[in-house]
Amino acid sequence: QVQLVQSGAEVRKPGASVKVSCKASGYSFTNCAVHWVRQAPGQRLEWMGWINTGKGYTKYSQKFQGRVTITRDTAASTVYMEVSSLTSEDTATYYCARVKAVTGSLYFDYWGQGTLVTVSS
Amino acid sequence: DIVLTQSPDSMAVSLGERATINCKSSQSVLYGSNNKNYLAWYQQKPGQPPKLLIYWASTRESGVPDRFSGSGSGTDFTLTISSLQAEDVAVYYCQQYYSDPVFGPGTKVDIK
């Protein structure tokens, strides 16, 4: 069965960086793009960017361009998302989500369980 | 950028009654070349990731109970729960994928 398993909760100080992983299983990793979506407490879901897991190219929301980096390790079937220059406004649950397409925007049929990132001094 | 609004913000419905949630897009998400509406609906329960219910505006995801249905085209869409069950208490989000993904603000559904 398809699974996306994310790394555990993180606490960081303002100005630091955090890297979250998302390990995929149960399907052909390079056949499906992986997106990242975050949700601040009590807020709506916010799309951050995606990666073509086969070719490795990425696209980011303008809001996060330059501060978020998405990468992948095809041998490990894992996607990583790193956010730099953290502020308290980055406190949120971060989700990876799969689309059933190699590239681009589509609906998300499987989601990771979420990783809570807390930014606090 | 496409903006999605939802109404109402929250609602309380009696068990077995119908719940109707609306989603309005700032521009059409109907792609002319394939006549498909690039809109999905999700259910999110506390502490859980969103769960896909509906895609292409009206196609029910495998395993989703048939009391959930989606309708609409262009800029106006509706998610209907025909007979509310206790397990349907959740926040419901619409999402467009016509361009980079955007989600609506969510509608909270409770039991009256």
Coordinates of C-alpha atoms in Angstrom, one line a residue:
Chain A
Q1 CA 0.0 0.0 0.0
V2 CA 1.1 3.6 -0.7
Q3 CA 2.7 5.2 2.3
L4 CA 4.5 8.5 2.9
V5 CA 6.3 8.5 6.3
Q6 CA 7.7 11.8 7.5
S7 CA 10.4 12.5 10.1
G8 CA 9.6 13.5 13.6
A9 CA 8.8 16.8 15.3
E10 CA 11.5 19.5 15.4
V11 CA 12.2 22.5 17.6
R12 CA 14.3 25.3 16.2
K13 CA 15.4 28.8 17.3
P14 CA 14.7 31.8 15.1
G15 CA 17.2 32.2 12.3
A16 CA 17.9 28.5 12.1
S17 CA 17.1 25.9 9.4
V18 CA 15.1 22.7 9.5
K19 CA 15.1 19.7 7.1
V20 CA 12.1 17.4 7.0
S21 CA 12.1 14.0 5.2
C22 CA 9.3 12.1 3.5
K23 CA 9.9 8.4 2.7
A24 CA 7.7 6.9 0.1
S25 CA 6.8 3.2 -0.4
G26 CA 4.2 1.1 -2.1
Y27 CA 4.6 2.7 -5.6
S28 CA 7.1 3.6 -8.2
F29 CA 8.8 6.6 -6.6
T30 CA 9.9 8.4 -9.8
N31 CA 6.4 8.1 -11.4
C32 CA 4.8 10.6 -8.9
A33 CA 5.7 14.2 -8.0
V34 CA 5.8 15.0 -4.4
H35 CA 4.5 18.3 -3.0
W36 CA 4.9 20.1 0.4
V37 CA 2.0 21.8 2.1
R38 CA 2.1 23.4 5.5
Q39 CA -0.6 24.3 8.0
A40 CA 0.0 26.9 10.8
P41 CA -2.2 26.3 13.9
G42 CA -5.8 27.0 13.1
Q43 CA -5.0 28.1 9.5
R44 CA -5.7 26.9 6.0
L45 CA -3.4 24.6 4.1
E46 CA -0.7 26.4 2.2
W47 CA 1.2 25.0 -0.8
M48 CA 5.0 25.4 -0.7
G49 CA 6.4 23.6 -3.7
W50 CA 7.0 20.3 -5.5
I51 CA 9.7 18.1 -7.0
N52 CA 9.7 15.9 -10.0
T53 CA 11.1 12.9 -8.3
G54 CA 12.5 11.4 -11.6
K55 CA 14.3 14.4 -13.0
G56 CA 14.8 16.3 -9.8
Y57 CA 13.5 19.7 -11.0
T58 CA 11.5 21.8 -8.6
K59 CA 8.9 24.6 -8.5
Y60 CA 8.3 26.8 -5.5
S61 CA 5.5 29.1 -4.3
Q62 CA 6.6 32.7 -4.8
K63 CA 6.2 33.1 -1.1
F64 CA 8.9 30.5 -0.3
Q65 CA 11.2 31.0 -3.2
G66 CA 14.8 31.4 -2.0
R67 CA 14.0 30.1 1.5
V68 CA 12.8 26.6 0.8
T69 CA 14.7 23.8 -0.9
I70 CA 13.2 20.5 -2.0
T71 CA 15.5 17.6 -2.9
R72 CA 15.2 13.9 -3.4
D73 CA 17.2 10.7 -3.0
T74 CA 15.9 8.2 -5.5
A75 CA 17.8 5.3 -4.1
A76 CA 16.1 5.9 -0.7
S77 CA 12.7 6.9 -2.2
T78 CA 12.9 9.9 0.0
V79 CA 12.1 13.6 -0.5
Y80 CA 13.5 16.3 1.7
M81 CA 12.3 19.8 2.4
E82 CA 14.5 22.4 4.0
V83 CA 13.4 25.8 5.3
S84 CA 16.0 28.4 6.2
S85 CA 15.9 31.7 8.2
L86 CA 13.1 30.4 10.4
T87 CA 10.8 32.8 12.2
S88 CA 7.9 32.2 14.6
E89 CA 5.6 32.4 11.6
D90 CA 7.0 29.2 10.3
T91 CA 5.6 27.3 13.3
A92 CA 3.4 24.8 11.5
T93 CA 2.7 21.2 10.6
Y94 CA 4.5 20.4 7.3
Y95 CA 3.0 17.7 5.1
C96 CA 4.3 15.9 2.1
A97 CA 1.7 14.8 -0.4
R98 CA 1.8 12.8 -3.6
V99 CA 0.2 13.5 -7.0
K100 CA -0.5 10.8 -9.5
A101 CA 1.5 12.5 -12.2
V102 CA 5.2 12.9 -13.0
T103 CA 5.0 16.6 -12.8
G104 CA 2.9 19.6 -12.0
S105 CA -0.3 20.5 -10.2
L106 CA -2.9 17.9 -9.5
Y107 CA -5.0 16.7 -6.6
F108 CA -3.2 15.0 -3.6
D109 CA -4.2 11.4 -3.2
Y110 CA -1.8 10.4 -0.4
W111 CA -0.4 12.5 2.4
G112 CA 2.3 12.0 5.0
Q113 CA 1.3 12.1 8.6
G114 CA 2.7 15.6 9.1
T115 CA 5.8 17.0 10.9
L116 CA 5.3 19.7 13.5
V117 CA 8.0 22.3 13.4
T118 CA 8.1 24.7 16.3
V119 CA 10.2 27.9 16.1
S120 CA 10.8 29.4 19.5
S121 CA 13.6 31.3 21.2
Chain B
D1 CA -3.3 34.0 -8.5
I2 CA -6.5 32.1 -8.0
V3 CA -8.3 32.7 -4.7
L4 CA -10.8 30.3 -3.3
T5 CA -13.5 31.3 -0.8
Q6 CA -15.8 28.9 1.1
S7 CA -19.1 29.3 2.8
P8 CA -20.2 28.9 5.4
D9 CA -17.2 29.2 7.7
S10 CA -18.8 26.7 10.0
M11 CA -22.1 24.8 10.3
A12 CA -23.9 22.5 12.7
V13 CA -26.1 19.8 11.2
S14 CA -28.3 17.2 12.8
L15 CA -27.4 13.6 12.3
G16 CA -29.0 12.2 9.1
E17 CA -29.5 15.7 7.7
R18 CA -27.9 17.2 4.6
A19 CA -24.8 19.4 4.8
T20 CA -23.9 21.7 1.8
I21 CA -20.6 23.5 1.5
N22 CA -19.8 26.0 -1.2
C23 CA -16.5 26.9 -2.8
K24 CA -16.1 29.8 -5.1
S25 CA -13.0 30.5 -7.3
S26 CA -11.8 33.9 -8.4
Q27 CA -11.4 32.6 -11.9
S28 CA -12.7 29.6 -13.8
V29 CA -10.9 26.3 -13.2
L30 CA -12.6 24.6 -16.1
Y31 CA -10.0 23.6 -18.7
G32 CA -11.5 24.0 -22.1
S33 CA -9.5 21.4 -24.0
N34 CA -10.7 18.4 -21.8
N35 CA -13.8 20.0 -20.2
K36 CA -12.6 19.1 -16.7
N37 CA -12.9 21.2 -13.6
Y38 CA -9.6 21.3 -11.8
L39 CA -11.1 21.2 -8.3
A40 CA -10.8 18.7 -5.4
W41 CA -12.4 18.4 -1.9
Y42 CA -10.7 17.1 1.3
Q43 CA -11.8 16.2 4.8
Q44 CA -9.5 16.9 7.7
K45 CA -10.0 15.6 11.2
P46 CA -8.1 16.9 14.2
G47 CA -4.5 15.7 14.3
Q48 CA -4.8 14.0 10.9
P49 CA -3.6 14.9 7.4
P50 CA -6.3 15.9 4.9
K51 CA -8.1 13.0 3.1
L52 CA -9.0 13.2 -0.5
L53 CA -12.8 12.9 -1.1
I54 CA -13.6 14.3 -4.5
Y55 CA -11.5 15.3 -7.6
W56 CA -12.3 16.7 -11.0
A57 CA -15.1 18.4 -9.0
S58 CA -17.4 15.4 -9.0
T59 CA -15.4 12.1 -9.1
R60 CA -15.5 10.3 -5.7
E61 CA -12.2 8.9 -4.6
S62 CA -12.1 5.1 -4.1
G63 CA -13.5 4.1 -0.7
V64 CA -15.2 7.3 0.0
P65 CA -18.9 6.8 1.1
D66 CA -21.5 7.7 -1.6
R67 CA -23.1 10.2 0.8
F68 CA -20.3 12.5 -0.3
S69 CA -20.9 14.2 -3.7
G70 CA -19.4 17.1 -5.5
S71 CA -20.9 19.3 -8.2
G72 CA -20.4 22.6 -10.0
S73 CA -18.4 24.0 -12.8
G74 CA -16.3 27.0 -13.7
T75 CA -16.1 29.1 -10.6
D76 CA -18.8 27.7 -8.3
F77 CA -18.7 24.3 -6.6
T78 CA -20.5 22.4 -3.9
L79 CA -19.7 19.5 -1.6
T80 CA -22.8 17.7 -0.3
I81 CA -23.0 15.3 2.5
S82 CA -26.4 13.7 2.0
S83 CA -26.9 12.2 5.4
L84 CA -24.5 13.5 8.1
Q85 CA -22.9 10.8 10.2
A86 CA -21.0 11.4 13.5
E87 CA -17.7 10.4 11.8
D88 CA -18.2 13.3 9.3
V89 CA -17.3 15.9 11.9
A90 CA -14.3 17.6 10.4
V91 CA -13.0 20.6 8.5
Y92 CA -13.6 20.4 4.7
Y93 CA -11.3 22.2 2.2
C94 CA -11.6 22.8 -1.5
Q95 CA -8.4 23.0 -3.6
Q96 CA -7.8 24.1 -7.2
Y97 CA -5.1 22.6 -9.3
Y98 CA -5.8 24.5 -12.5
S99 CA -2.6 26.5 -11.6
D100 CA -0.3 26.1 -8.6
P101 CA -2.3 24.5 -5.8
V102 CA -4.4 26.8 -3.7
F103 CA -6.7 25.7 -0.9
G104 CA -9.9 27.3 0.4
P105 CA -10.1 28.5 4.0
G106 CA -12.1 25.5 5.2
T107 CA -15.6 24.8 6.5
K108 CA -16.0 23.3 9.9
V109 CA -18.9 20.8 10.2
D110 CA -20.3 19.8 13.6
I111 CA -23.2 17.9 14.9
K112 CA -26.2 20.0 16.1

